[in-house]
Amino acid sequence: MSAATSPTALRALLKNYGLTPKKGLGQHFLWESRVVERIAGAADLSKKDVVLEIGPGLGILTAALARQAGLVIAVEIDRNLFPLLKENLKDYDNIRLVQGDARTVDFGALLQEYAPGFTGSCKVLGNLPYYITSPLIMRLLDGGFRKELLVFMVQKEVAERIAASPGGKEYGSLSVAVQYSADPQLLFQVPPHAFYPPPEVSSAVIRLNCRKRPAVDVKDEATFFKVVRASFRYRRKTLKNALREAGLWDPTKENIFEEAGILPGRRGETLDLVEFARLADVLLQTQERTEE
Ligand code: SAM
C-alpha cells in the first residue's frame, strides 16, 4: 500500500485525493505501523481465520489483517474514501470492501456472501469510530453470527468501563452487559499522536473473548438487563430505592432482597453478575407468583 508513515505524509495523501478527515464519522487515521501490528497481533490470526473489520478508513489495519488472516471483510461507511482505500489495498486479493453502516449492516449475510464455505467463528477487529462504540459493541456481541473474539481500539475510558470490576466508579451497565457475553482483557494504551488528526482523548485496545455460554444463567435475560439498567440509572440510590423508582419492585409486596440474600441497602454498583442474576430470578419468580 502507499504507506503514509508520518502525519505529514498522511495529510498529503488525503489532500491528493481531495479528502479531509470527517470528525462526525470519528475519522482519526492510524499512521504508526508499530501500533497497527500490535492491534492485528492481538487477535492471534492464522490463514484459517475470517475477519470482519469495522471502519477500514484508509486501509492500514486492513492490510495488516490481510497479511495474517485468510479473508478480511471490511465495512466502511464513507464512500468518498473508497478510491484511496482501494488503491492502498490493490495488492491484496483476500480483502472484500463493503460500503455500509456497521450499525445496521447484516454481518451474518455478509459472511454468507463472501465466505460461504466458512463454518467456524470469525474474529472482529476495528479502530472504532468513538461516536458509536458502546451500541456497536453490544450489537456485535448480540448478534446473528458466530464469533470467537473481538479486538477494538476504543476511547481509554470506555475500555476501562468495559473491563471494570464491581465497586469502582467505572463499573456500570456496559461492564455487566459486555461481561455477560465476553471476557474482556485490556491490552495496551495508544497516545493521540499515533493518529492523524490526533483525537482529544487517549485510546486503548481491548480484547473481548466471547463466551460459549453467558457468564451467568438467568431465567429471563430481559428481566436481568432491566434490573441491571435500573440499578445503575440511579447509581447513588440504594438498590431497594433504585428498583422501586424504576417500578420493578413494590415494597408492600414480597421482600425479594431477603430471598436473593442481598442487603437492600447496598448500591447496584457493588453487585457482581452472579448477584444481579439471583436478584433478577427472584424478581421474576415473585412477578410470576403475583400473576397466578
Ligand atoms: N481503521 C482506520 C485506521 O485505523 O486508520 C480508520 C479508523 S477511524 C477511527 C474510524 C473509521 O470508521 C473511519 O474510516 C470512519 O469513516 C468509519 N466509520 C464511521 N462510522 C461508521 C459506521 N457507522 N459504519 C462503518 N464505518 C464507520
PDB file of C-alpha atoms and ligand atoms in Angstrom:
ATOM      1  CA  MET A   1       0.000   0.000   0.000  1.00  0.00           C
ATOM      2  CA  SER A   2       1.115   3.594  -0.438  1.00  0.00           C
ATOM      3  CA  ALA A   3       2.184   3.700   3.183  1.00  0.00           C
ATOM      4  CA  ALA A   4       1.921   7.018   4.985  1.00  0.00           C
ATOM      5  CA  THR A   5       4.444   6.645   7.762  1.00  0.00           C
ATOM      6  CA  SER A   6       4.040  10.107   9.278  1.00  0.00           C
ATOM      7  CA  PRO A   7       1.169  12.512   9.896  1.00  0.00           C
ATOM      8  CA  THR A   8       2.608  14.833   7.248  1.00  0.00           C
ATOM      9  CA  ALA A   9       2.666  12.064   4.621  1.00  0.00           C
ATOM     10  CA  LEU A  10      -0.869  11.032   5.563  1.00  0.00           C
ATOM     11  CA  ARG A  11      -2.155  14.586   5.269  1.00  0.00           C
ATOM     12  CA  ALA A  12      -0.510  14.919   1.843  1.00  0.00           C
ATOM     13  CA  LEU A  13      -2.026  11.615   0.690  1.00  0.00           C
ATOM     14  CA  LEU A  14      -5.512  12.704   1.761  1.00  0.00           C
ATOM     15  CA  LYS A  15      -5.012  16.045   0.042  1.00  0.00           C
ATOM     16  CA  ASN A  16      -4.058  14.322  -3.219  1.00  0.00           C
ATOM     17  CA  TYR A  17      -7.430  12.608  -3.163  1.00  0.00           C
ATOM     18  CA  GLY A  18      -9.290  15.781  -2.169  1.00  0.00           C
ATOM     19  CA  LEU A  19     -10.150  14.362   1.268  1.00  0.00           C
ATOM     20  CA  THR A  20     -10.306  15.901   4.725  1.00  0.00           C
ATOM     21  CA  PRO A  21     -10.948  13.727   7.795  1.00  0.00           C
ATOM     22  CA  LYS A  22     -14.578  13.881   8.911  1.00  0.00           C
ATOM     23  CA  LYS A  23     -14.870  14.499  12.626  1.00  0.00           C
ATOM     24  CA  GLY A  24     -18.514  13.427  12.638  1.00  0.00           C
ATOM     25  CA  LEU A  25     -17.501   9.954  11.445  1.00  0.00           C
ATOM     26  CA  GLY A  26     -14.710   9.661  14.005  1.00  0.00           C
ATOM     27  CA  GLN A  27     -12.049   9.711  11.303  1.00  0.00           C
ATOM     28  CA  HIS A  28      -8.734   9.563  13.123  1.00  0.00           C
ATOM     29  CA  PHE A  29      -6.404   7.524  10.961  1.00  0.00           C
ATOM     30  CA  LEU A  30      -3.559   5.487  12.394  1.00  0.00           C
ATOM     31  CA  TRP A  31      -0.193   6.084  10.804  1.00  0.00           C
ATOM     32  CA  GLU A  32       2.133   4.297  13.272  1.00  0.00           C
ATOM     33  CA  SER A  33       2.706   0.854  11.840  1.00  0.00           C
ATOM     34  CA  ARG A  34       4.005  -0.442  15.174  1.00  0.00           C
ATOM     35  CA  VAL A  35       0.594   0.217  16.758  1.00  0.00           C
ATOM     36  CA  VAL A  36      -1.197  -1.313  13.784  1.00  0.00           C
ATOM     37  CA  GLU A  37       0.867  -4.506  14.025  1.00  0.00           C
ATOM     38  CA  ARG A  38       0.142  -4.753  17.747  1.00  0.00           C
ATOM     39  CA  ILE A  39      -3.615  -4.497  17.166  1.00  0.00           C
ATOM     40  CA  ALA A  40      -3.549  -7.146  14.435  1.00  0.00           C
ATOM     41  CA  GLY A  41      -1.252  -9.303  16.586  1.00  0.00           C
ATOM     42  CA  ALA A  42      -3.747  -9.234  19.457  1.00  0.00           C
ATOM     43  CA  ALA A  43      -6.185 -11.438  17.511  1.00  0.00           C
ATOM     44  CA  ASP A  44      -3.859 -14.458  17.107  1.00  0.00           C
ATOM     45  CA  LEU A  45      -4.689 -14.685  13.414  1.00  0.00           C
ATOM     46  CA  SER A  46      -3.919 -17.500  11.021  1.00  0.00           C
ATOM     47  CA  LYS A  47      -4.778 -18.154   7.390  1.00  0.00           C
ATOM     48  CA  LYS A  48      -7.800 -20.152   8.581  1.00  0.00           C
ATOM     49  CA  ASP A  49      -9.402 -17.020  10.009  1.00  0.00           C
ATOM     50  CA  VAL A  50     -12.158 -14.892   8.553  1.00  0.00           C
ATOM     51  CA  VAL A  51     -12.024 -11.344   9.908  1.00  0.00           C
ATOM     52  CA  LEU A  52     -14.696  -8.671   9.963  1.00  0.00           C
ATOM     53  CA  GLU A  53     -13.187  -5.214  10.140  1.00  0.00           C
ATOM     54  CA  ILE A  54     -15.220  -2.180  11.194  1.00  0.00           C
ATOM     55  CA  GLY A  55     -14.237   1.122   9.592  1.00  0.00           C
ATOM     56  CA  PRO A  56     -11.135   0.347   7.478  1.00  0.00           C
ATOM     57  CA  GLY A  57     -10.603   4.053   6.733  1.00  0.00           C
ATOM     58  CA  LEU A  58      -7.522   4.186   4.509  1.00  0.00           C
ATOM     59  CA  GLY A  59      -6.772   0.505   4.997  1.00  0.00           C
ATOM     60  CA  ILE A  60      -3.667   0.491   7.174  1.00  0.00           C
ATOM     61  CA  LEU A  61      -5.090  -2.054   9.643  1.00  0.00           C
ATOM     62  CA  THR A  62      -6.920  -3.894   6.852  1.00  0.00           C
ATOM     63  CA  ALA A  63      -3.616  -4.627   5.106  1.00  0.00           C
ATOM     64  CA  ALA A  64      -2.013  -5.900   8.326  1.00  0.00           C
ATOM     65  CA  LEU A  65      -5.029  -8.168   8.904  1.00  0.00           C
ATOM     66  CA  ALA A  66      -4.975  -9.457   5.323  1.00  0.00           C
ATOM     67  CA  ARG A  67      -1.317 -10.457   5.674  1.00  0.00           C
ATOM     68  CA  GLN A  68      -2.199 -12.717   8.618  1.00  0.00           C
ATOM     69  CA  ALA A  69      -5.793 -13.893   8.000  1.00  0.00           C
ATOM     70  CA  GLY A  70      -7.436 -15.940   5.241  1.00  0.00           C
ATOM     71  CA  LEU A  71     -10.095 -13.368   4.414  1.00  0.00           C
ATOM     72  CA  VAL A  72     -10.949  -9.844   5.587  1.00  0.00           C
ATOM     73  CA  ILE A  73     -14.414  -8.375   5.095  1.00  0.00           C
ATOM     74  CA  ALA A  74     -14.219  -4.660   5.853  1.00  0.00           C
ATOM     75  CA  VAL A  75     -17.267  -2.401   6.296  1.00  0.00           C
ATOM     76  CA  GLU A  76     -16.723   1.327   5.759  1.00  0.00           C
ATOM     77  CA  ILE A  77     -19.491   3.938   5.783  1.00  0.00           C
ATOM     78  CA  ASP A  78     -17.714   6.742   3.914  1.00  0.00           C
ATOM     79  CA  ARG A  79     -17.907   6.126   0.172  1.00  0.00           C
ATOM     80  CA  ASN A  80     -15.560   9.056  -0.505  1.00  0.00           C
ATOM     81  CA  LEU A  81     -12.681   7.062   0.998  1.00  0.00           C
ATOM     82  CA  PHE A  82     -13.094   4.166  -1.436  1.00  0.00           C
ATOM     83  CA  PRO A  83     -10.826   5.356  -4.289  1.00  0.00           C
ATOM     84  CA  LEU A  84      -7.870   5.784  -1.901  1.00  0.00           C
ATOM     85  CA  LEU A  85      -8.819   2.721   0.148  1.00  0.00           C
ATOM     86  CA  LYS A  86      -8.919   0.542  -2.988  1.00  0.00           C
ATOM     87  CA  GLU A  87      -5.642   1.945  -4.257  1.00  0.00           C
ATOM     88  CA  ASN A  88      -3.955   1.274  -0.912  1.00  0.00           C
ATOM     89  CA  LEU A  89      -5.184  -2.328  -0.852  1.00  0.00           C
ATOM     90  CA  LYS A  90      -4.816  -3.220  -4.530  1.00  0.00           C
ATOM     91  CA  ASP A  91      -2.080  -5.793  -3.854  1.00  0.00           C
ATOM     92  CA  TYR A  92      -4.321  -7.979  -1.681  1.00  0.00           C
ATOM     93  CA  ASP A  93      -6.772 -10.469  -3.137  1.00  0.00           C
ATOM     94  CA  ASN A  94      -8.209 -11.592   0.220  1.00  0.00           C
ATOM     95  CA  ILE A  95      -9.995  -8.361   1.148  1.00  0.00           C
ATOM     96  CA  ARG A  96     -13.666  -7.615   0.434  1.00  0.00           C
ATOM     97  CA  LEU A  97     -14.581  -3.960   0.853  1.00  0.00           C
ATOM     98  CA  VAL A  98     -18.200  -3.233   1.675  1.00  0.00           C
ATOM     99  CA  GLN A  99     -19.734   0.207   1.732  1.00  0.00           C
ATOM    100  CA  GLY A 100     -22.188   0.172   4.614  1.00  0.00           C
ATOM    101  CA  ASP A 101     -23.120   1.264   8.101  1.00  0.00           C
ATOM    102  CA  ALA A 102     -21.857  -1.072  10.835  1.00  0.00           C
ATOM    103  CA  ARG A 103     -24.868  -0.061  12.957  1.00  0.00           C
ATOM    104  CA  THR A 104     -27.304  -1.673  10.550  1.00  0.00           C
ATOM    105  CA  VAL A 105     -25.445  -3.978   8.172  1.00  0.00           C
ATOM    106  CA  ASP A 106     -26.340  -7.677   8.344  1.00  0.00           C
ATOM    107  CA  PHE A 107     -22.988  -9.266   9.289  1.00  0.00           C
ATOM    108  CA  GLY A 108     -24.409 -12.787   9.024  1.00  0.00           C
ATOM    109  CA  ALA A 109     -25.456 -12.119   5.424  1.00  0.00           C
ATOM    110  CA  LEU A 110     -22.031 -10.640   4.600  1.00  0.00           C
ATOM    111  CA  LEU A 111     -20.322 -13.755   5.918  1.00  0.00           C
ATOM    112  CA  GLN A 112     -22.628 -15.955   3.869  1.00  0.00           C
ATOM    113  CA  GLU A 113     -21.992 -13.920   0.755  1.00  0.00           C
ATOM    114  CA  TYR A 114     -18.211 -13.583   0.995  1.00  0.00           C
ATOM    115  CA  ALA A 115     -17.244 -16.693   2.994  1.00  0.00           C
ATOM    116  CA  PRO A 116     -19.955 -19.216   2.050  1.00  0.00           C
ATOM    117  CA  GLY A 117     -17.942 -22.313   2.971  1.00  0.00           C
ATOM    118  CA  PHE A 118     -16.764 -20.948   6.297  1.00  0.00           C
ATOM    119  CA  THR A 119     -18.284 -22.798   9.239  1.00  0.00           C
ATOM    120  CA  GLY A 120     -16.088 -21.503  12.054  1.00  0.00           C
ATOM    121  CA  SER A 121     -16.292 -18.450  14.294  1.00  0.00           C
ATOM    122  CA  CYS A 122     -14.965 -15.233  12.877  1.00  0.00           C
ATOM    123  CA  LYS A 123     -12.863 -12.552  14.532  1.00  0.00           C
ATOM    124  CA  VAL A 124     -13.942  -8.922  14.589  1.00  0.00           C
ATOM    125  CA  LEU A 125     -11.478  -6.035  14.708  1.00  0.00           C
ATOM    126  CA  GLY A 126     -11.537  -2.310  14.317  1.00  0.00           C
ATOM    127  CA  ASN A 127     -10.222   1.044  15.313  1.00  0.00           C
ATOM    128  CA  LEU A 128     -13.754   2.071  16.145  1.00  0.00           C
ATOM    129  CA  PRO A 129     -15.379   5.401  15.445  1.00  0.00           C
ATOM    130  CA  TYR A 130     -15.833   6.616  19.016  1.00  0.00           C
ATOM    131  CA  TYR A 131     -19.296   8.085  18.470  1.00  0.00           C
ATOM    132  CA  ILE A 132     -20.870   4.629  18.231  1.00  0.00           C
ATOM    133  CA  THR A 133     -18.570   2.441  20.322  1.00  0.00           C
ATOM    134  CA  SER A 134     -20.913   1.080  23.002  1.00  0.00           C
ATOM    135  CA  PRO A 135     -24.022   0.366  20.888  1.00  0.00           C
ATOM    136  CA  LEU A 136     -21.823  -1.150  18.181  1.00  0.00           C
ATOM    137  CA  ILE A 137     -20.042  -3.477  20.598  1.00  0.00           C
ATOM    138  CA  MET A 138     -23.392  -4.574  22.030  1.00  0.00           C
ATOM    139  CA  ARG A 139     -24.752  -5.149  18.528  1.00  0.00           C
ATOM    140  CA  LEU A 140     -21.715  -7.220  17.557  1.00  0.00           C
ATOM    141  CA  LEU A 141     -21.865  -9.289  20.741  1.00  0.00           C
ATOM    142  CA  ASP A 142     -25.596  -9.886  20.402  1.00  0.00           C
ATOM    143  CA  GLY A 143     -25.616 -10.877  17.035  1.00  0.00           C
ATOM    144  CA  GLY A 144     -26.630 -13.085  14.325  1.00  0.00           C
ATOM    145  CA  PHE A 145     -23.253 -14.672  13.575  1.00  0.00           C
ATOM    146  CA  ARG A 146     -20.625 -16.791  15.317  1.00  0.00           C
ATOM    147  CA  LYS A 147     -17.549 -15.037  16.592  1.00  0.00           C
ATOM    148  CA  GLU A 148     -14.625 -16.062  18.719  1.00  0.00           C
ATOM    149  CA  LEU A 149     -13.157 -12.752  19.751  1.00  0.00           C
ATOM    150  CA  LEU A 150     -13.277  -9.029  19.157  1.00  0.00           C
ATOM    151  CA  VAL A 151     -10.308  -6.656  19.280  1.00  0.00           C
ATOM    152  CA  PHE A 152     -11.101  -2.955  19.327  1.00  0.00           C
ATOM    153  CA  MET A 153      -9.388   0.344  19.721  1.00  0.00           C
ATOM    154  CA  VAL A 154     -11.715   2.487  21.790  1.00  0.00           C
ATOM    155  CA  GLN A 155     -11.557   5.540  23.994  1.00  0.00           C
ATOM    156  CA  LYS A 156      -9.467   4.638  27.061  1.00  0.00           C
ATOM    157  CA  GLU A 157     -12.318   5.434  29.490  1.00  0.00           C
ATOM    158  CA  VAL A 158     -14.680   3.142  27.589  1.00  0.00           C
ATOM    159  CA  ALA A 159     -12.135   0.300  27.682  1.00  0.00           C
ATOM    160  CA  GLU A 160     -11.827   0.797  31.448  1.00  0.00           C
ATOM    161  CA  ARG A 161     -15.614   0.774  31.880  1.00  0.00           C
ATOM    162  CA  ILE A 162     -15.937  -2.427  29.877  1.00  0.00           C
ATOM    163  CA  ALA A 163     -13.296  -4.250  31.925  1.00  0.00           C
ATOM    164  CA  ALA A 164     -14.290  -2.788  35.330  1.00  0.00           C
ATOM    165  CA  SER A 165     -14.996  -4.902  38.410  1.00  0.00           C
ATOM    166  CA  PRO A 166     -17.772  -4.233  40.957  1.00  0.00           C
ATOM    167  CA  GLY A 167     -17.212  -1.472  43.467  1.00  0.00           C
ATOM    168  CA  GLY A 168     -15.401   1.111  41.337  1.00  0.00           C
ATOM    169  CA  LYS A 169     -16.840   4.161  39.623  1.00  0.00           C
ATOM    170  CA  GLU A 170     -16.136   2.737  36.162  1.00  0.00           C
ATOM    171  CA  TYR A 171     -18.324  -0.305  36.810  1.00  0.00           C
ATOM    172  CA  GLY A 172     -21.753   0.102  35.183  1.00  0.00           C
ATOM    173  CA  SER A 173     -24.348  -1.356  32.783  1.00  0.00           C
ATOM    174  CA  LEU A 174     -21.786  -1.515  29.980  1.00  0.00           C
ATOM    175  CA  SER A 175     -19.409  -3.612  32.134  1.00  0.00           C
ATOM    176  CA  VAL A 176     -22.185  -6.051  33.044  1.00  0.00           C
ATOM    177  CA  ALA A 177     -23.621  -6.229  29.528  1.00  0.00           C
ATOM    178  CA  VAL A 178     -20.247  -6.956  27.899  1.00  0.00           C
ATOM    179  CA  GLN A 179     -19.033  -9.305  30.636  1.00  0.00           C
ATOM    180  CA  TYR A 180     -22.256 -11.294  30.348  1.00  0.00           C
ATOM    181  CA  SER A 181     -21.203 -12.404  26.839  1.00  0.00           C
ATOM    182  CA  ALA A 182     -17.431 -11.940  26.826  1.00  0.00           C
ATOM    183  CA  ASP A 183     -14.343 -11.928  28.977  1.00  0.00           C
ATOM    184  CA  PRO A 184     -12.630  -8.555  28.484  1.00  0.00           C
ATOM    185  CA  GLN A 185      -8.876  -8.029  28.504  1.00  0.00           C
ATOM    186  CA  LEU A 186      -7.447  -4.509  28.500  1.00  0.00           C
ATOM    187  CA  LEU A 187      -4.341  -4.786  26.332  1.00  0.00           C
ATOM    188  CA  PHE A 188      -2.492  -1.500  25.863  1.00  0.00           C
ATOM    189  CA  GLN A 189      -2.936   2.237  25.546  1.00  0.00           C
ATOM    190  CA  VAL A 190      -2.363   4.303  22.434  1.00  0.00           C
ATOM    191  CA  PRO A 191      -1.483   8.001  22.677  1.00  0.00           C
ATOM    192  CA  PRO A 192      -3.271  10.615  20.497  1.00  0.00           C
ATOM    193  CA  HIS A 193      -0.155  11.286  18.381  1.00  0.00           C
ATOM    194  CA  ALA A 194      -0.399   7.815  16.801  1.00  0.00           C
ATOM    195  CA  PHE A 195      -3.355   9.161  14.748  1.00  0.00           C
ATOM    196  CA  TYR A 196      -3.908  11.852  12.149  1.00  0.00           C
ATOM    197  CA  PRO A 197      -5.651  14.016  13.137  1.00  0.00           C
ATOM    198  CA  PRO A 198      -4.962  13.265  16.823  1.00  0.00           C
ATOM    199  CA  PRO A 199      -8.123  12.737  18.893  1.00  0.00           C
ATOM    200  CA  GLU A 200      -8.662  14.747  22.058  1.00  0.00           C
ATOM    201  CA  VAL A 201      -8.716  11.612  24.195  1.00  0.00           C
ATOM    202  CA  SER A 202      -6.388   8.716  24.872  1.00  0.00           C
ATOM    203  CA  SER A 203      -7.232   5.364  23.358  1.00  0.00           C
ATOM    204  CA  ALA A 204      -6.816   1.780  24.424  1.00  0.00           C
ATOM    205  CA  VAL A 205      -7.012  -1.596  22.765  1.00  0.00           C
ATOM    206  CA  ILE A 206      -9.305  -4.138  24.329  1.00  0.00           C
ATOM    207  CA  ARG A 207      -9.836  -7.793  23.503  1.00  0.00           C
ATOM    208  CA  LEU A 208     -13.186  -9.434  24.198  1.00  0.00           C
ATOM    209  CA  ASN A 209     -13.041 -13.216  24.310  1.00  0.00           C
ATOM    210  CA  CYS A 210     -16.552 -14.427  23.510  1.00  0.00           C
ATOM    211  CA  ARG A 211     -18.004 -16.909  25.973  1.00  0.00           C
ATOM    212  CA  LYS A 212     -19.567 -20.144  24.763  1.00  0.00           C
ATOM    213  CA  ARG A 213     -22.328 -19.604  27.335  1.00  0.00           C
ATOM    214  CA  PRO A 214     -23.257 -16.387  29.147  1.00  0.00           C
ATOM    215  CA  ALA A 215     -21.260 -15.725  32.329  1.00  0.00           C
ATOM    216  CA  VAL A 216     -24.347 -16.429  34.452  1.00  0.00           C
ATOM    217  CA  ASP A 217     -27.503 -18.470  33.954  1.00  0.00           C
ATOM    218  CA  VAL A 218     -30.619 -16.319  34.154  1.00  0.00           C
ATOM    219  CA  LYS A 219     -34.246 -17.349  33.817  1.00  0.00           C
ATOM    220  CA  ASP A 220     -35.025 -14.362  31.638  1.00  0.00           C
ATOM    221  CA  GLU A 221     -32.423 -12.094  30.012  1.00  0.00           C
ATOM    222  CA  ALA A 222     -34.841  -9.185  29.623  1.00  0.00           C
ATOM    223  CA  THR A 223     -35.540  -9.119  33.384  1.00  0.00           C
ATOM    224  CA  PHE A 224     -31.821  -9.433  34.147  1.00  0.00           C
ATOM    225  CA  PHE A 225     -30.953  -6.417  31.998  1.00  0.00           C
ATOM    226  CA  LYS A 226     -33.911  -4.421  33.349  1.00  0.00           C
ATOM    227  CA  VAL A 227     -32.603  -4.921  36.884  1.00  0.00           C
ATOM    228  CA  VAL A 228     -29.050  -4.026  35.817  1.00  0.00           C
ATOM    229  CA  ARG A 229     -30.116  -0.870  33.991  1.00  0.00           C
ATOM    230  CA  ALA A 230     -32.349   0.285  36.852  1.00  0.00           C
ATOM    231  CA  SER A 231     -29.595  -0.321  39.413  1.00  0.00           C
ATOM    232  CA  PHE A 232     -27.144   1.888  37.545  1.00  0.00           C
ATOM    233  CA  ARG A 233     -29.637   4.517  36.367  1.00  0.00           C
ATOM    234  CA  TYR A 234     -29.975   5.595  39.972  1.00  0.00           C
ATOM    235  CA  ARG A 235     -26.358   4.975  40.957  1.00  0.00           C
ATOM    236  CA  ARG A 236     -26.394   6.959  44.165  1.00  0.00           C
ATOM    237  CA  LYS A 237     -29.515   5.270  45.479  1.00  0.00           C
ATOM    238  CA  THR A 238     -29.705   2.047  47.368  1.00  0.00           C
ATOM    239  CA  LEU A 239     -30.768  -0.978  45.404  1.00  0.00           C
ATOM    240  CA  LYS A 240     -34.150  -1.011  47.091  1.00  0.00           C
ATOM    241  CA  ASN A 241     -34.883   2.625  46.144  1.00  0.00           C
ATOM    242  CA  ALA A 242     -33.472   2.226  42.641  1.00  0.00           C
ATOM    243  CA  LEU A 243     -35.678  -0.769  41.843  1.00  0.00           C
ATOM    244  CA  ARG A 244     -38.702   0.896  43.442  1.00  0.00           C
ATOM    245  CA  GLU A 245     -38.215   4.095  41.420  1.00  0.00           C
ATOM    246  CA  ALA A 246     -37.854   2.067  38.238  1.00  0.00           C
ATOM    247  CA  GLY A 247     -41.213   0.452  39.015  1.00  0.00           C
ATOM    248  CA  LEU A 248     -39.655  -3.006  39.218  1.00  0.00           C
ATOM    249  CA  TRP A 249     -40.299  -3.652  42.893  1.00  0.00           C
ATOM    250  CA  ASP A 250     -43.233  -2.828  45.145  1.00  0.00           C
ATOM    251  CA  PRO A 251     -42.103  -2.534  48.790  1.00  0.00           C
ATOM    252  CA  THR A 252     -45.559  -3.535  50.022  1.00  0.00           C
ATOM    253  CA  LYS A 253     -45.145  -6.898  48.337  1.00  0.00           C
ATOM    254  CA  GLU A 254     -42.584  -9.678  48.808  1.00  0.00           C
ATOM    255  CA  ASN A 255     -39.077  -8.988  50.074  1.00  0.00           C
ATOM    256  CA  ILE A 256     -37.063 -10.004  47.051  1.00  0.00           C
ATOM    257  CA  PHE A 257     -33.809  -8.931  48.685  1.00  0.00           C
ATOM    258  CA  GLU A 258     -34.097 -11.333  51.570  1.00  0.00           C
ATOM    259  CA  GLU A 259     -34.977 -14.157  49.207  1.00  0.00           C
ATOM    260  CA  ALA A 260     -31.988 -13.327  46.993  1.00  0.00           C
ATOM    261  CA  GLY A 261     -29.681 -12.973  50.005  1.00  0.00           C
ATOM    262  CA  ILE A 262     -28.722  -9.406  49.088  1.00  0.00           C
ATOM    263  CA  LEU A 263     -28.876  -6.500  51.525  1.00  0.00           C
ATOM    264  CA  PRO A 264     -31.393  -3.942  50.195  1.00  0.00           C
ATOM    265  CA  GLY A 265     -29.210  -1.065  51.425  1.00  0.00           C
ATOM    266  CA  ARG A 266     -26.415  -1.945  49.010  1.00  0.00           C
ATOM    267  CA  ARG A 267     -25.815   0.103  45.882  1.00  0.00           C
ATOM    268  CA  GLY A 268     -26.133  -1.534  42.491  1.00  0.00           C
ATOM    269  CA  GLU A 269     -22.520  -0.800  41.663  1.00  0.00           C
ATOM    270  CA  THR A 270     -21.382  -3.288  44.337  1.00  0.00           C
ATOM    271  CA  LEU A 271     -23.196  -6.278  42.825  1.00  0.00           C
ATOM    272  CA  ASP A 272     -21.388  -8.782  40.659  1.00  0.00           C
ATOM    273  CA  LEU A 273     -23.047 -10.637  37.767  1.00  0.00           C
ATOM    274  CA  VAL A 274     -23.995 -13.621  39.921  1.00  0.00           C
ATOM    275  CA  GLU A 275     -25.804 -11.362  42.391  1.00  0.00           C
ATOM    276  CA  PHE A 276     -27.617  -9.453  39.647  1.00  0.00           C
ATOM    277  CA  ALA A 277     -28.711 -12.799  38.205  1.00  0.00           C
ATOM    278  CA  ARG A 278     -30.001 -14.004  41.579  1.00  0.00           C
ATOM    279  CA  LEU A 279     -31.942 -10.805  42.175  1.00  0.00           C
ATOM    280  CA  ALA A 280     -33.446 -10.859  38.688  1.00  0.00           C
ATOM    281  CA  ASP A 281     -34.514 -14.505  39.039  1.00  0.00           C
ATOM    282  CA  VAL A 282     -36.208 -13.851  42.396  1.00  0.00           C
ATOM    283  CA  LEU A 283     -37.927 -10.776  40.975  1.00  0.00           C
ATOM    284  CA  LEU A 284     -39.223 -12.830  38.064  1.00  0.00           C
ATOM    285  CA  GLN A 285     -40.481 -15.566  40.384  1.00  0.00           C
ATOM    286  CA  THR A 286     -42.385 -13.067  42.543  1.00  0.00           C
ATOM    287  CA  GLN A 287     -43.892 -11.489  39.424  1.00  0.00           C
ATOM    288  CA  GLU A 288     -45.000 -14.931  38.233  1.00  0.00           C
ATOM    289  CA  ARG A 289     -46.463 -15.735  41.669  1.00  0.00           C
ATOM    290  CA  THR A 290     -48.400 -12.444  41.662  1.00  0.00           C
ATOM    291  CA  GLU A 291     -49.824 -13.211  38.213  1.00  0.00           C
ATOM    292  CA  GLU A 292     -51.034 -16.679  39.251  1.00  0.00           C
TER     293      GLU A 292
HETATM  294  N1  SAM B   1      -9.166   1.723  10.533  1.00  0.00           N
HETATM  295  C1  SAM B   1      -8.689   3.025  10.161  1.00  0.00           C
HETATM  296  C2  SAM B   1      -7.407   3.346  10.912  1.00  0.00           C
HETATM  297  O1  SAM B   1      -7.140   2.664  11.910  1.00  0.00           O
HETATM  298  O2  SAM B   1      -6.691   4.265  10.498  1.00  0.00           O
HETATM  299  C3  SAM B   1      -9.746   4.126  10.414  1.00  0.00           C
HETATM  300  C4  SAM B   1     -10.222   4.239  11.835  1.00  0.00           C
HETATM  301  S1  SAM B   1     -11.249   5.660  12.126  1.00  0.00           S
HETATM  302  C5  SAM B   1     -11.043   5.828  13.878  1.00  0.00           C
HETATM  303  C6  SAM B   1     -12.897   5.013  12.045  1.00  0.00           C
HETATM  304  C7  SAM B   1     -13.380   4.626  10.673  1.00  0.00           C
HETATM  305  O3  SAM B   1     -14.724   4.147  10.790  1.00  0.00           O
HETATM  306  C8  SAM B   1     -13.441   5.752   9.672  1.00  0.00           C
HETATM  307  O4  SAM B   1     -12.894   5.329   8.447  1.00  0.00           O
HETATM  308  C9  SAM B   1     -14.932   6.068   9.516  1.00  0.00           C
HETATM  309  O5  SAM B   1     -15.296   6.601   8.260  1.00  0.00           O
HETATM  310  C10 SAM B   1     -15.528   4.690   9.749  1.00  0.00           C
HETATM  311  N2  SAM B   1     -16.926   4.725  10.236  1.00  0.00           N
HETATM  312  C11 SAM B   1     -17.530   5.691  10.968  1.00  0.00           C
HETATM  313  N3  SAM B   1     -18.797   5.361  11.239  1.00  0.00           N
HETATM  314  C12 SAM B   1     -19.008   4.133  10.669  1.00  0.00           C
HETATM  315  C13 SAM B   1     -20.132   3.280  10.594  1.00  0.00           C
HETATM  316  N4  SAM B   1     -21.296   3.601  11.164  1.00  0.00           N
HETATM  317  N5  SAM B   1     -20.013   2.110   9.914  1.00  0.00           N
HETATM  318  C14 SAM B   1     -18.823   1.790   9.310  1.00  0.00           C
HETATM  319  N6  SAM B   1     -17.738   2.573   9.353  1.00  0.00           N
HETATM  320  C15 SAM B   1     -17.810   3.731  10.019  1.00  0.00           C
END
